[in-house]
Coordinates of C-alpha atoms and ligand atoms in Angstrom, one line a residue:
X1 CA -75.2 0.7 -130.0
X2 CA -77.2 3.4 -130.9
X3 CA -75.6 6.3 -132.0
X4 CA -78.3 8.5 -131.4
X5 CA -78.0 8.2 -128.1
X6 CA -75.7 10.8 -125.8
X7 CA -73.7 11.1 -123.3
X8 CA -73.0 13.6 -120.9
X9 CA -69.0 13.6 -119.0
X10 CA -68.5 15.6 -116.6
X11 CA -64.8 16.9 -116.5
X12 CA -63.9 15.6 -119.7
X13 CA -60.6 18.1 -120.6
X14 CA -57.6 16.6 -118.8
X15 CA -57.0 12.8 -117.6
X16 CA -59.1 10.0 -117.9
X17 CA -62.1 12.3 -118.7
X18 CA -60.7 13.5 -121.9
X19 CA -59.8 9.8 -123.1
X20 CA -63.5 8.8 -121.9
X21 CA -64.9 11.4 -124.3
X22 CA -62.9 10.8 -127.1
X23 CA -63.9 6.8 -126.7
X24 CA -67.7 8.4 -126.1
X25 CA -67.8 10.3 -129.2
X26 CA -68.1 6.9 -130.7
X27 CA -71.8 5.5 -129.1
X28 CA -73.2 8.7 -129.7
X29 CA -73.7 12.4 -128.8
X30 CA -71.4 13.3 -126.2
X31 CA -72.0 16.9 -123.7
X32 CA -68.5 17.8 -122.2
X33 CA -69.4 19.2 -119.5
X34 CA -66.3 21.5 -117.9
X35 CA -65.4 24.5 -116.0
X36 CA -63.4 25.3 -118.5
X37 CA -64.9 26.9 -121.8
X38 CA -61.6 27.2 -123.6
X39 CA -60.7 23.4 -122.5
X40 CA -63.9 22.6 -123.7
X41 CA -63.4 23.9 -127.0
X42 CA -60.4 22.1 -127.9
X43 CA -62.5 18.7 -126.9
X44 CA -65.0 19.5 -129.0
X45 CA -63.4 20.2 -132.3
X46 CA -61.1 16.8 -131.3
X47 CA -64.3 14.8 -131.3
X48 CA -65.8 16.7 -134.2
X49 CA -62.8 16.5 -136.5
X50 CA -63.3 12.2 -135.8
X51 CA -66.8 12.9 -137.6
X52 CA -68.0 13.3 -134.2
X53 CA -70.6 15.6 -132.4
X54 CA -70.2 17.0 -129.0
X55 CA -72.2 19.9 -127.4
X56 CA -70.1 21.3 -124.5
X57 CA -71.6 23.2 -121.2
X58 CA -69.8 24.9 -118.5
X59 CA -70.4 24.0 -115.3
X60 CA -67.7 24.6 -111.8
X61 CA -68.4 21.8 -109.4
X62 CA -68.1 23.3 -106.7
X63 CA -70.5 26.1 -107.6
X64 CA -74.1 24.3 -106.7
X65 CA -75.7 27.1 -108.7
X66 CA -73.6 26.5 -111.8
X67 CA -74.0 23.0 -111.5
X68 CA -77.7 23.8 -111.3
X69 CA -77.7 26.2 -114.2
X70 CA -75.8 23.4 -116.4
X71 CA -78.2 20.6 -116.1
X72 CA -81.3 22.9 -116.6
X73 CA -79.5 23.9 -120.1
X74 CA -78.9 20.3 -121.1
X75 CA -82.9 19.3 -120.4
X76 CA -82.9 22.4 -122.5
X77 CA -81.2 20.6 -125.1
X78 CA -83.8 17.5 -125.9
X79 CA -81.2 15.3 -126.9
X80 CA -82.0 11.3 -125.7
X81 CA -80.5 10.0 -123.2
X82 CA -78.7 7.5 -122.8
X83 CA -76.0 7.7 -119.8
X84 CA -73.9 10.7 -117.1
X85 CA -70.7 10.1 -116.1
X86 CA -69.5 11.9 -113.3
X87 CA -65.4 11.7 -113.9
X88 CA -64.5 16.0 -112.5
X89 CA -62.5 15.6 -109.1
X90 CA -60.4 16.8 -107.7
X91 CA -57.2 15.8 -105.5
X92 CA -55.6 19.5 -103.6
X93 CA -52.6 18.6 -101.3
X94 CA -53.6 21.0 -98.8
X95 CA -57.0 22.7 -97.3
X96 CA -58.8 25.1 -99.9
X97 CA -62.4 26.0 -99.5
X98 CA -65.1 27.6 -101.7
X99 CA -66.4 31.5 -101.2
X100 CA -68.5 30.1 -98.8
X101 CA -66.1 28.1 -97.1
X102 CA -67.1 24.7 -97.7
X103 CA -64.7 22.3 -98.2
X104 CA -63.5 22.5 -101.8
X105 CA -62.3 18.9 -102.2
X106 CA -65.8 17.4 -100.3
X107 CA -67.7 19.9 -102.5
X108 CA -66.1 19.4 -106.1
X109 CA -66.2 15.3 -105.3
X110 CA -69.4 14.7 -103.8
X111 CA -72.0 17.7 -103.7
X112 CA -71.9 19.1 -107.2
X113 CA -72.1 15.8 -108.5
X114 CA -74.9 14.9 -105.8
X115 CA -76.5 17.7 -107.1
X116 CA -76.3 16.8 -111.2
X117 CA -77.0 13.8 -111.0
X118 CA -80.4 14.7 -108.4
X119 CA -80.9 17.5 -111.5
X120 CA -81.0 15.4 -114.2
X121 CA -82.4 12.0 -112.6
X122 CA -86.2 13.2 -113.8
X123 CA -85.7 13.6 -117.2
X124 CA -83.7 9.7 -117.5
X125 CA -85.0 7.4 -119.2
X126 CA -85.5 4.5 -117.5
X127 CA -82.7 1.9 -118.0
X128 CA -80.4 5.1 -118.5
X129 CA -76.7 4.3 -116.7
X130 CA -75.7 7.3 -114.5
X131 CA -71.5 5.8 -113.5
X132 CA -69.6 7.3 -110.9
X133 CA -66.0 7.2 -111.4
X134 CA -64.6 6.9 -107.0
X135 CA -61.7 5.9 -105.7
X136 CA -60.5 2.9 -103.4
X137 CA -58.7 4.5 -101.3
X138 CA -62.1 5.2 -99.7
X139 CA -61.7 1.2 -98.1
X140 CA -58.9 1.7 -95.1
X141 CA -58.2 -2.5 -95.8
X142 CA -57.0 -1.2 -99.0
X143 CA -53.3 -1.7 -99.2
X144 CA -52.0 -0.2 -102.1
X145 CA -53.4 2.8 -100.8
X146 CA -52.6 2.4 -97.2
X147 CA -49.0 2.1 -98.4
X148 CA -49.9 6.1 -100.7
X149 CA -50.5 7.2 -97.2
X150 CA -54.1 7.1 -96.9
X151 CA -56.2 5.9 -93.7
X152 CA -59.7 5.4 -95.7
X153 CA -62.9 7.6 -95.9
X154 CA -63.2 9.3 -92.2
X155 CA -66.3 10.9 -92.3
X156 CA -68.3 11.8 -89.4
X157 CA -71.4 13.1 -91.1
X158 CA -71.8 15.4 -94.3
X159 CA -72.1 18.5 -92.3
X160 CA -68.8 18.4 -90.5
X161 CA -66.8 16.8 -94.4
X162 CA -68.4 20.0 -95.9
X163 CA -66.4 22.0 -93.0
X164 CA -63.1 19.9 -93.4
X165 CA -64.3 17.5 -90.8
X166 CA -62.7 14.6 -90.4
X167 CA -62.5 11.1 -87.7
X168 CA -59.5 11.5 -86.2
X169 CA -57.4 9.2 -86.8
X170 CA -56.2 9.5 -90.5
X171 CA -53.7 10.5 -93.0
X172 CA -51.4 12.6 -92.0
X173 CA -50.8 13.7 -95.3
X174 CA -53.3 17.0 -96.6
X175 CA -55.9 16.5 -98.1
X176 CA -56.3 12.7 -98.2
X177 CA -58.5 12.5 -95.8
X178 CA -60.9 15.7 -97.5
X179 CA -60.0 13.0 -100.9
X180 CA -61.2 9.7 -99.9
X181 CA -64.3 10.9 -97.5
X182 CA -65.3 12.7 -101.0
X183 CA -64.9 9.3 -102.9
X184 CA -66.4 7.4 -100.0
X185 CA -69.9 10.1 -100.4
X186 CA -69.3 8.9 -104.7
X187 CA -69.6 4.7 -103.6
X188 CA -72.6 6.0 -101.7
X189 CA -74.3 8.3 -103.7
X190 CA -73.9 4.6 -106.4
X191 CA -74.9 2.4 -103.9
X192 CA -78.1 4.2 -102.3
X193 CA -79.3 5.5 -105.9
X194 CA -79.3 2.1 -107.0
X195 CA -81.7 1.0 -104.3
X196 CA -83.9 3.8 -104.4
X197 CA -84.6 4.1 -107.9
X198 CA -84.8 0.8 -109.6
X199 CA -85.8 2.5 -112.9
X200 CA -82.6 3.9 -113.9
X201 CA -78.9 2.4 -113.6
X202 CA -76.0 3.0 -111.1
X203 CA -72.7 1.9 -111.2
X204 CA -69.3 2.5 -110.2
X205 CA -66.0 2.1 -111.7
X206 CA -62.3 1.8 -109.6
X207 CA -59.9 3.3 -112.8
X208 CA -56.9 2.7 -111.2
X209 CA -54.3 4.7 -110.0
X210 CA -53.4 6.4 -113.6
X211 CA -50.1 8.4 -112.7
X212 CA -49.7 10.0 -116.2
X213 CA -53.7 11.8 -115.3
X214 CA -54.2 15.3 -114.2
X215 CA -55.5 14.9 -110.7
X216 CA -52.0 15.3 -108.6
X217 CA -51.5 18.8 -110.4
X218 CA -50.4 19.9 -106.9
X219 CA -47.6 17.9 -106.6
X220 CA -45.5 20.2 -109.0
X221 CA -43.7 19.7 -112.4
X222 CA -41.2 17.3 -111.7
X223 CA -43.3 15.2 -109.5
X224 CA -46.0 15.8 -112.7
X225 CA -43.1 15.4 -115.7
X226 CA -41.7 11.4 -112.9
X227 CA -45.4 10.7 -113.2
X228 CA -46.3 11.5 -117.0
X229 CA -43.3 10.0 -118.5
X230 CA -41.5 7.1 -115.8
X231 CA -45.2 6.1 -114.0
X232 CA -47.4 6.0 -116.8
X233 CA -45.5 3.5 -118.9
X234 CA -44.8 1.2 -116.4
X235 CA -48.8 1.2 -115.0
X236 CA -50.1 -1.2 -117.3
X237 CA -47.4 -3.9 -115.6
X238 CA -48.7 -3.0 -112.0
X239 CA -51.4 -4.6 -110.2
X240 CA -54.6 -1.9 -109.2
X241 CA -52.0 0.7 -112.0
X242 CA -54.1 2.3 -115.1
X243 CA -53.6 4.5 -117.4
X244 CA -55.8 7.3 -118.7
X245 CA -56.9 5.6 -122.1
X246 CA -56.9 2.6 -120.4
X247 CA -59.4 3.5 -117.3
X248 CA -61.3 5.1 -120.3
X249 CA -61.7 2.3 -122.1
X250 CA -63.2 0.2 -119.0
X251 CA -65.5 3.1 -117.9
X252 CA -66.6 3.1 -121.7
X253 CA -67.4 -0.2 -121.0
X254 CA -69.2 0.1 -118.0
X255 CA -70.9 3.3 -119.2
X256 CA -72.5 2.0 -122.6
X257 CA -73.2 -1.7 -121.5
X258 CA -76.3 -2.7 -122.7
X259 CA -77.2 -4.2 -119.6
X260 CA -80.0 -4.7 -116.2
X261 CA -76.5 -4.4 -114.3
X262 CA -76.7 -2.0 -111.5
X263 CA -75.6 -1.0 -108.3
X264 CA -72.0 -2.5 -109.3
X265 CA -68.0 -1.2 -108.6
X266 CA -65.7 -1.8 -111.0
X267 CA -62.3 -2.5 -110.5
X268 CA -59.9 -1.3 -112.8
X269 CA -60.3 -4.3 -115.5
X270 CA -64.2 -4.0 -114.8
X271 CA -64.5 -6.8 -112.3
X272 CA -67.0 -6.4 -109.9
X273 CA -64.8 -5.5 -106.4
X274 CA -66.2 -5.0 -103.6
X275 CA -65.9 -1.6 -101.6
X276 CA -65.1 -0.4 -97.6
X277 CA -66.5 -2.2 -95.2
X278 CA -68.5 0.7 -94.3
X279 CA -70.2 1.6 -97.7
X280 CA -71.4 -2.1 -97.6
X281 CA -73.9 -1.0 -95.3
X282 CA -76.9 -0.2 -96.4
X283 CA -77.7 2.0 -93.9
X284 CA -74.4 4.0 -94.0
X285 CA -75.3 4.5 -97.7
X286 CA -78.6 5.3 -97.1
X287 CA -77.5 8.5 -94.5
X288 CA -75.3 9.4 -96.4
X289 CA -77.4 10.3 -99.1
X290 CA -80.4 12.0 -96.7
X291 CA -77.8 14.3 -95.2
X292 CA -76.5 15.5 -98.6
X293 CA -80.2 15.7 -99.8
X294 CA -80.7 18.0 -96.2
X295 CA -77.5 19.8 -96.7
X296 CA -78.2 21.0 -100.8
X297 CA -82.1 21.6 -99.7
X298 CA -81.1 23.7 -96.6
X299 CA -78.6 25.8 -100.0
X300 CA -81.1 26.1 -101.9
X301 CA -84.0 27.8 -99.6
X302 CA -81.3 30.3 -98.1
X303 CA -79.0 30.2 -101.5
X304 CA -76.0 29.6 -99.8
X305 CA -75.2 28.1 -96.7
X306 CA -73.5 28.4 -93.4
X307 CA -72.3 25.1 -92.1
X308 CA -71.8 25.9 -88.8
X309 CA -75.2 27.1 -88.1
X310 CA -77.2 24.7 -90.3
X311 CA -78.1 22.7 -86.9
X312 CA -79.6 25.7 -86.0
X313 CA -81.1 26.5 -88.9
X314 CA -82.8 23.4 -88.6
X315 CA -85.0 23.9 -85.9
Ligands
NAP401 N1 -56.0 9.7 -111.3 C1 -56.1 8.6 -110.7 O1 -55.1 7.5 -110.2 C2 -57.4 8.3 -109.8 C3 -57.6 7.2 -109.3 C4 -58.3 7.1 -109.1 C5 -60.1 7.5 -108.8 N2 -60.1 8.8 -109.8 C6 -60.5 9.3 -110.0 O2 -61.1 10.0 -111.1 C7 -61.2 10.7 -111.8 C8 -61.1 11.6 -112.8 O3 -59.5 12.0 -112.2 P1 -58.4 12.0 -113.6 O4 -57.5 11.4 -112.2 O5 -58.6 12.2 -114.6 O6 -58.1 13.9 -113.3 P2 -57.9 15.5 -114.4 O7 -56.5 15.0 -115.2 O8 -57.4 15.9 -113.4 O9 -59.0 15.3 -115.1 C9 -60.0 15.8 -113.9 C10 -61.1 16.0 -114.3 O10 -62.1 17.1 -113.7 C11 -62.3 19.0 -114.2 N3 -62.7 19.5 -113.1 C12 -61.9 19.8 -111.7 N4 -62.7 20.6 -110.4 C13 -63.5 20.4 -111.4 C14 -64.9 22.0 -110.9 N5 -64.7 22.5 -110.2 N6 -65.8 21.8 -111.7 C15 -66.2 21.2 -112.6 N7 -64.8 20.4 -113.6 C16 -63.8 20.5 -112.5 C17 -61.0 18.8 -114.3 O11 -60.9 20.4 -115.7 P3 -59.7 21.3 -115.8 O12 -59.1 20.3 -116.8 O13 -60.3 22.7 -115.9 O14 -58.9 21.1 -114.5 C18 -60.6 17.5 -115.1 O15 -61.2 17.5 -116.0 C19 -61.3 11.8 -110.7 O16 -63.1 12.1 -109.8 C20 -60.7 10.9 -109.6 O17 -60.9 11.0 -108.5 C21 -58.5 9.4 -110.4

Protein backbone atom coordinates (compact mmCIF):
# COMPACT_ATOMS: atom_id res chain seq x y z
CA UNK A 1 0.00 0.00 0.00
CA UNK A 2 1.30 3.45 -0.92
CA UNK A 3 2.09 5.34 2.28
CA UNK A 4 1.67 8.59 0.33
CA UNK A 5 -2.06 7.93 0.14
CA UNK A 6 -4.49 10.05 2.12
CA UNK A 7 -7.64 8.65 3.73
CA UNK A 8 -10.46 10.86 4.93
CA UNK A 9 -12.52 9.57 7.83
CA UNK A 10 -15.52 11.18 9.48
CA UNK A 11 -16.41 10.47 13.10
CA UNK A 12 -12.91 9.30 14.13
CA UNK A 13 -13.33 10.30 17.79
CA UNK A 14 -15.28 7.33 19.15
CA UNK A 15 -16.19 3.68 18.61
CA UNK A 16 -15.72 2.16 15.16
CA UNK A 17 -14.36 5.38 13.64
CA UNK A 18 -11.64 5.84 16.25
CA UNK A 19 -10.39 2.28 15.77
CA UNK A 20 -10.55 2.64 11.99
CA UNK A 21 -8.58 5.90 12.06
CA UNK A 22 -5.81 4.12 13.99
CA UNK A 23 -5.82 1.24 11.45
CA UNK A 24 -5.81 3.61 8.49
CA UNK A 25 -2.71 5.37 9.83
CA UNK A 26 -0.72 2.33 8.69
CA UNK A 27 -1.86 3.05 5.11
CA UNK A 28 -0.95 6.74 4.81
CA UNK A 29 -2.04 10.17 6.03
CA UNK A 30 -5.40 10.28 7.80
CA UNK A 31 -7.65 13.34 7.62
CA UNK A 32 -9.71 13.24 10.81
CA UNK A 33 -13.07 14.97 10.34
CA UNK A 34 -15.04 15.49 13.54
CA UNK A 35 -17.07 17.99 15.49
CA UNK A 36 -14.98 18.22 18.67
CA UNK A 37 -11.49 19.76 18.28
CA UNK A 38 -10.30 18.44 21.65
CA UNK A 39 -11.30 14.85 20.80
CA UNK A 40 -9.72 15.19 17.34
CA UNK A 41 -6.47 16.34 18.96
CA UNK A 42 -6.38 13.18 21.12
CA UNK A 43 -6.71 10.88 18.09
CA UNK A 44 -4.22 12.98 16.12
CA UNK A 45 -1.67 12.68 18.95
CA UNK A 46 -2.28 8.95 19.22
CA UNK A 47 -1.58 8.48 15.50
CA UNK A 48 1.49 10.70 15.53
CA UNK A 49 2.88 8.98 18.66
CA UNK A 50 2.95 5.74 16.63
CA UNK A 51 4.78 7.40 13.76
CA UNK A 52 1.73 8.14 11.59
CA UNK A 53 0.46 11.41 10.14
CA UNK A 54 -2.97 12.91 10.84
CA UNK A 55 -4.65 16.19 9.91
CA UNK A 56 -7.68 17.30 11.97
CA UNK A 57 -10.59 19.10 10.28
CA UNK A 58 -13.60 20.30 12.25
CA UNK A 59 -17.09 19.63 10.87
CA UNK A 60 -20.54 19.17 12.34
CA UNK A 61 -22.40 16.80 10.03
CA UNK A 62 -25.79 18.10 11.13
CA UNK A 63 -24.84 21.51 9.68
CA UNK A 64 -24.49 21.74 5.89
CA UNK A 65 -22.45 24.95 6.02
CA UNK A 66 -19.97 23.31 8.36
CA UNK A 67 -19.78 20.23 6.10
CA UNK A 68 -19.12 22.34 3.00
CA UNK A 69 -16.43 24.39 4.78
CA UNK A 70 -14.71 21.18 5.89
CA UNK A 71 -14.75 19.77 2.34
CA UNK A 72 -13.23 23.02 1.02
CA UNK A 73 -10.58 22.95 3.76
CA UNK A 74 -9.66 19.37 2.87
CA UNK A 75 -9.41 20.13 -0.86
CA UNK A 76 -7.16 23.12 -0.09
CA UNK A 77 -4.72 20.76 1.64
CA UNK A 78 -3.92 19.34 -1.82
CA UNK A 79 -3.32 15.84 -0.44
CA UNK A 80 -3.51 12.77 -2.74
CA UNK A 81 -6.85 11.34 -1.60
CA UNK A 82 -7.22 7.58 -2.09
CA UNK A 83 -10.43 7.07 -0.14
CA UNK A 84 -13.19 8.60 1.97
CA UNK A 85 -14.92 6.86 4.85
CA UNK A 86 -18.32 8.26 5.80
CA UNK A 87 -18.60 6.87 9.32
CA UNK A 88 -19.96 9.67 11.55
CA UNK A 89 -23.45 8.93 12.80
CA UNK A 90 -25.91 9.35 15.64
CA UNK A 91 -28.74 7.31 17.08
CA UNK A 92 -30.74 9.53 19.46
CA UNK A 93 -33.52 7.74 21.31
CA UNK A 94 -35.87 10.68 21.07
CA UNK A 95 -36.78 13.11 18.34
CA UNK A 96 -34.27 15.92 18.02
CA UNK A 97 -34.03 18.67 15.46
CA UNK A 98 -31.30 20.89 14.03
CA UNK A 99 -31.51 24.68 14.52
CA UNK A 100 -33.46 24.96 11.21
CA UNK A 101 -35.96 22.31 12.35
CA UNK A 102 -34.64 19.32 10.37
CA UNK A 103 -34.68 15.85 11.88
CA UNK A 104 -31.25 15.61 13.55
CA UNK A 105 -30.72 11.92 12.81
CA UNK A 106 -31.59 12.23 9.13
CA UNK A 107 -29.54 15.42 8.73
CA UNK A 108 -26.45 14.02 10.48
CA UNK A 109 -26.51 10.50 9.06
CA UNK A 110 -27.74 11.11 5.51
CA UNK A 111 -27.77 14.78 4.39
CA UNK A 112 -24.37 15.74 5.87
CA UNK A 113 -22.41 12.76 4.48
CA UNK A 114 -24.19 13.12 1.11
CA UNK A 115 -23.26 16.83 0.85
CA UNK A 116 -19.71 16.10 2.04
CA UNK A 117 -19.23 13.37 -0.56
CA UNK A 118 -20.66 15.44 -3.42
CA UNK A 119 -18.45 18.39 -2.46
CA UNK A 120 -15.33 16.20 -2.52
CA UNK A 121 -16.17 14.13 -5.62
CA UNK A 122 -14.89 16.52 -8.31
CA UNK A 123 -11.46 16.53 -6.60
CA UNK A 124 -11.18 12.78 -6.10
CA UNK A 125 -8.82 10.98 -8.49
CA UNK A 126 -10.15 8.19 -10.71
CA UNK A 127 -10.49 4.94 -8.75
CA UNK A 128 -10.79 6.62 -5.32
CA UNK A 129 -12.94 4.53 -2.99
CA UNK A 130 -15.82 6.14 -1.08
CA UNK A 131 -17.17 3.88 1.65
CA UNK A 132 -20.25 4.49 3.79
CA UNK A 133 -20.76 2.75 7.12
CA UNK A 134 -24.33 1.55 6.72
CA UNK A 135 -26.61 -0.59 8.86
CA UNK A 136 -28.72 -3.69 8.29
CA UNK A 137 -31.54 -2.12 10.31
CA UNK A 138 -32.70 -0.46 7.05
CA UNK A 139 -34.04 -3.87 5.98
CA UNK A 140 -37.45 -4.78 7.46
CA UNK A 141 -36.64 -8.47 6.81
CA UNK A 142 -33.44 -8.52 8.83
CA UNK A 143 -34.25 -10.71 11.79
CA UNK A 144 -31.84 -9.45 14.48
CA UNK A 145 -32.91 -5.87 13.73
CA UNK A 146 -36.61 -6.80 13.96
CA UNK A 147 -35.98 -8.58 17.27
CA UNK A 148 -34.28 -5.40 18.53
CA UNK A 149 -37.44 -3.40 17.70
CA UNK A 150 -36.66 -2.03 14.23
CA UNK A 151 -39.23 -2.20 11.42
CA UNK A 152 -36.84 -1.27 8.63
CA UNK A 153 -36.54 2.09 6.89
CA UNK A 154 -39.83 4.04 6.80
CA UNK A 155 -39.10 6.24 3.79
CA UNK A 156 -41.87 8.45 2.39
CA UNK A 157 -39.68 11.07 0.70
CA UNK A 158 -36.53 13.01 1.52
CA UNK A 159 -38.62 16.06 2.44
CA UNK A 160 -40.81 14.01 4.79
CA UNK A 161 -37.69 12.47 6.37
CA UNK A 162 -36.23 15.92 6.97
CA UNK A 163 -39.50 16.80 8.71
CA UNK A 164 -39.21 13.63 10.83
CA UNK A 165 -42.20 11.92 9.17
CA UNK A 166 -42.01 8.18 8.57
CA UNK A 167 -44.15 5.58 6.81
CA UNK A 168 -46.84 4.30 9.20
CA UNK A 169 -46.42 0.88 10.81
CA UNK A 170 -42.91 1.61 12.08
CA UNK A 171 -41.14 0.94 15.34
CA UNK A 172 -42.77 1.67 18.69
CA UNK A 173 -39.38 2.84 19.95
CA UNK A 174 -38.55 6.54 19.51
CA UNK A 175 -35.63 7.25 17.21
CA UNK A 176 -35.63 3.84 15.53
CA UNK A 177 -37.49 4.82 12.33
CA UNK A 178 -35.33 7.95 11.91
CA UNK A 179 -32.13 5.94 12.32
CA UNK A 180 -33.19 3.09 9.99
CA UNK A 181 -34.39 5.52 7.31
CA UNK A 182 -31.20 7.59 7.52
CA UNK A 183 -29.06 4.47 7.14
CA UNK A 184 -31.12 3.40 4.12
CA UNK A 185 -30.26 6.83 2.69
CA UNK A 186 -26.56 5.91 3.01
CA UNK A 187 -26.99 2.58 1.22
CA UNK A 188 -29.20 4.00 -1.54
CA UNK A 189 -26.58 6.72 -2.05
CA UNK A 190 -23.75 4.19 -2.41
CA UNK A 191 -25.67 2.06 -4.90
CA UNK A 192 -26.87 5.01 -6.99
CA UNK A 193 -23.50 6.80 -6.98
CA UNK A 194 -21.76 3.57 -8.04
CA UNK A 195 -24.03 3.50 -11.14
CA UNK A 196 -23.86 7.23 -11.84
CA UNK A 197 -20.11 7.80 -11.38
CA UNK A 198 -18.09 4.84 -12.67
CA UNK A 199 -14.77 6.72 -12.50
CA UNK A 200 -14.97 6.50 -8.69
CA UNK A 201 -15.78 3.54 -6.44
CA UNK A 202 -18.60 3.50 -3.90
CA UNK A 203 -19.03 0.68 -1.41
CA UNK A 204 -20.93 0.08 1.83
CA UNK A 205 -20.16 -1.83 5.01
CA UNK A 206 -22.61 -3.14 7.62
CA UNK A 207 -20.12 -3.25 10.52
CA UNK A 208 -22.12 -5.61 12.76
CA UNK A 209 -23.78 -4.71 16.02
CA UNK A 210 -21.00 -3.28 18.21
CA UNK A 211 -22.35 -2.80 21.72
CA UNK A 212 -18.94 -1.42 22.77
CA UNK A 213 -19.21 1.76 20.68
CA UNK A 214 -20.67 5.08 21.79
CA UNK A 215 -23.69 4.90 19.45
CA UNK A 216 -26.18 3.96 22.17
CA UNK A 217 -24.93 6.67 24.52
CA UNK A 218 -28.48 8.02 24.96
CA UNK A 219 -29.47 4.82 26.77
CA UNK A 220 -27.61 6.04 29.87
CA UNK A 221 -24.56 5.04 31.94
CA UNK A 222 -25.86 1.65 33.19
CA UNK A 223 -26.64 0.37 29.68
CA UNK A 224 -23.32 1.81 28.46
CA UNK A 225 -21.44 -0.06 31.21
CA UNK A 226 -23.20 -3.38 30.52
CA UNK A 227 -22.75 -2.92 26.77
CA UNK A 228 -19.04 -2.26 27.04
CA UNK A 229 -18.03 -4.72 29.76
CA UNK A 230 -20.60 -7.55 29.43
CA UNK A 231 -22.01 -7.58 25.88
CA UNK A 232 -18.96 -6.40 23.93
CA UNK A 233 -16.69 -9.27 25.14
CA UNK A 234 -19.38 -11.73 23.97
CA UNK A 235 -19.71 -10.11 20.54
CA UNK A 236 -17.08 -12.19 18.69
CA UNK A 237 -19.13 -15.33 19.49
CA UNK A 238 -22.48 -14.00 18.24
CA UNK A 239 -23.62 -13.88 14.60
CA UNK A 240 -24.16 -10.32 13.29
CA UNK A 241 -22.30 -8.86 16.31
CA UNK A 242 -18.86 -7.30 16.30
CA UNK A 243 -16.54 -4.99 18.20
CA UNK A 244 -15.20 -1.61 17.09
CA UNK A 245 -11.77 -3.22 16.65
CA UNK A 246 -13.03 -6.03 14.40
CA UNK A 247 -15.30 -3.66 12.47
CA UNK A 248 -12.31 -1.36 11.94
CA UNK A 249 -10.30 -4.21 10.37
CA UNK A 250 -13.09 -5.09 7.94
CA UNK A 251 -13.75 -1.45 7.01
CA UNK A 252 -10.03 -0.76 6.52
CA UNK A 253 -9.74 -3.79 4.27
CA UNK A 254 -12.71 -2.68 2.15
CA UNK A 255 -11.54 0.95 1.96
CA UNK A 256 -7.89 0.27 1.12
CA UNK A 257 -8.42 -2.77 -1.17
CA UNK A 258 -6.55 -2.46 -4.43
CA UNK A 259 -9.51 -3.38 -6.65
CA UNK A 260 -12.05 -2.03 -9.14
CA UNK A 261 -15.05 -3.21 -7.15
CA UNK A 262 -17.88 -0.67 -6.80
CA UNK A 263 -21.48 -0.86 -5.61
CA UNK A 264 -20.90 -3.72 -3.15
CA UNK A 265 -22.45 -3.95 0.32
CA UNK A 266 -20.24 -5.91 2.75
CA UNK A 267 -21.30 -7.58 5.98
CA UNK A 268 -19.47 -7.59 9.32
CA UNK A 269 -17.09 -10.31 8.08
CA UNK A 270 -16.33 -8.49 4.84
CA UNK A 271 -18.54 -10.77 2.69
CA UNK A 272 -20.97 -9.29 0.14
CA UNK A 273 -24.56 -9.07 1.41
CA UNK A 274 -27.97 -7.90 0.20
CA UNK A 275 -29.83 -4.86 1.45
CA UNK A 276 -33.59 -4.41 1.62
CA UNK A 277 -35.88 -5.06 -1.35
CA UNK A 278 -36.21 -1.27 -1.69
CA UNK A 279 -32.51 -0.59 -2.19
CA UNK A 280 -32.40 -3.53 -4.63
CA UNK A 281 -34.47 -1.32 -6.95
CA UNK A 282 -32.16 1.06 -8.87
CA UNK A 283 -35.07 3.47 -9.43
CA UNK A 284 -35.62 3.79 -5.70
CA UNK A 285 -31.93 4.55 -5.07
CA UNK A 286 -31.87 7.10 -7.90
CA UNK A 287 -34.98 8.74 -6.45
CA UNK A 288 -33.39 9.09 -2.98
CA UNK A 289 -30.34 10.70 -4.59
CA UNK A 290 -32.37 13.03 -6.84
CA UNK A 291 -34.59 14.18 -3.95
CA UNK A 292 -31.56 14.71 -1.70
CA UNK A 293 -29.83 16.77 -4.39
CA UNK A 294 -32.97 18.88 -4.87
CA UNK A 295 -33.27 19.54 -1.15
CA UNK A 296 -29.59 20.48 -0.82
CA UNK A 297 -29.77 22.73 -3.88
CA UNK A 298 -32.74 24.57 -2.37
CA UNK A 299 -30.84 24.86 0.93
CA UNK A 300 -27.87 26.34 -0.93
CA UNK A 301 -30.06 28.90 -2.68
CA UNK A 302 -31.62 30.08 0.56
CA UNK A 303 -28.87 29.53 3.05
CA UNK A 304 -31.37 27.32 4.83
CA UNK A 305 -34.61 25.70 3.84
CA UNK A 306 -38.02 25.88 5.41
CA UNK A 307 -38.94 22.26 4.70
CA UNK A 308 -42.61 22.94 5.35
CA UNK A 309 -42.55 25.37 2.42
CA UNK A 310 -40.15 23.55 0.14
CA UNK A 311 -42.72 22.36 -2.36
CA UNK A 312 -44.17 25.88 -2.75
CA UNK A 313 -40.65 27.26 -2.86
CA UNK A 314 -39.93 25.17 -5.98
CA UNK A 315 -42.91 26.55 -7.86
N1 LIG B 1 -22.37 0.40 16.82
C1 LIG B 1 -23.16 -0.34 16.05
O1 LIG B 1 -23.71 -1.36 16.50
C2 LIG B 1 -23.39 0.03 14.60
C3 LIG B 1 -24.07 -0.88 13.79
C4 LIG B 1 -24.29 -0.54 12.45
C5 LIG B 1 -23.83 0.67 11.97
N2 LIG B 1 -23.18 1.54 12.80
C6 LIG B 1 -22.71 2.80 12.22
O2 LIG B 1 -21.33 2.95 12.52
C7 LIG B 1 -20.97 4.33 12.50
C8 LIG B 1 -20.11 4.64 13.71
O3 LIG B 1 -20.90 4.47 14.88
P1 LIG B 1 -20.30 3.97 16.27
O4 LIG B 1 -21.09 2.78 16.65
O5 LIG B 1 -18.83 3.90 16.25
O6 LIG B 1 -20.81 5.18 17.22
P2 LIG B 1 -20.03 6.24 18.11
O7 LIG B 1 -19.03 5.53 18.98
O8 LIG B 1 -21.08 7.04 18.78
O9 LIG B 1 -19.23 7.14 17.06
C9 LIG B 1 -19.91 8.05 16.24
C10 LIG B 1 -18.93 9.06 15.67
O10 LIG B 1 -19.68 10.00 14.88
C11 LIG B 1 -19.38 11.33 15.35
N3 LIG B 1 -20.49 12.25 15.18
C12 LIG B 1 -21.74 12.16 15.71
N4 LIG B 1 -22.47 13.23 15.37
C13 LIG B 1 -21.67 14.02 14.63
C14 LIG B 1 -21.84 15.29 14.02
N5 LIG B 1 -22.99 15.97 14.09
N6 LIG B 1 -20.81 15.81 13.34
C15 LIG B 1 -19.63 15.15 13.27
N7 LIG B 1 -19.39 13.97 13.83
C16 LIG B 1 -20.40 13.42 14.52
C17 LIG B 1 -19.05 11.13 16.82
O11 LIG B 1 -18.37 12.28 17.31
P3 LIG B 1 -18.25 12.59 18.90
O12 LIG B 1 -17.14 11.71 19.40
O13 LIG B 1 -17.92 14.05 18.92
O14 LIG B 1 -19.57 12.27 19.52
C18 LIG B 1 -18.22 9.88 16.77
O15 LIG B 1 -16.90 10.16 16.35
C19 LIG B 1 -22.29 5.10 12.43
O16 LIG B 1 -22.50 5.52 11.11
C20 LIG B 1 -23.33 4.05 12.81
O17 LIG B 1 -24.59 4.33 12.23
C21 LIG B 1 -22.94 1.24 14.10
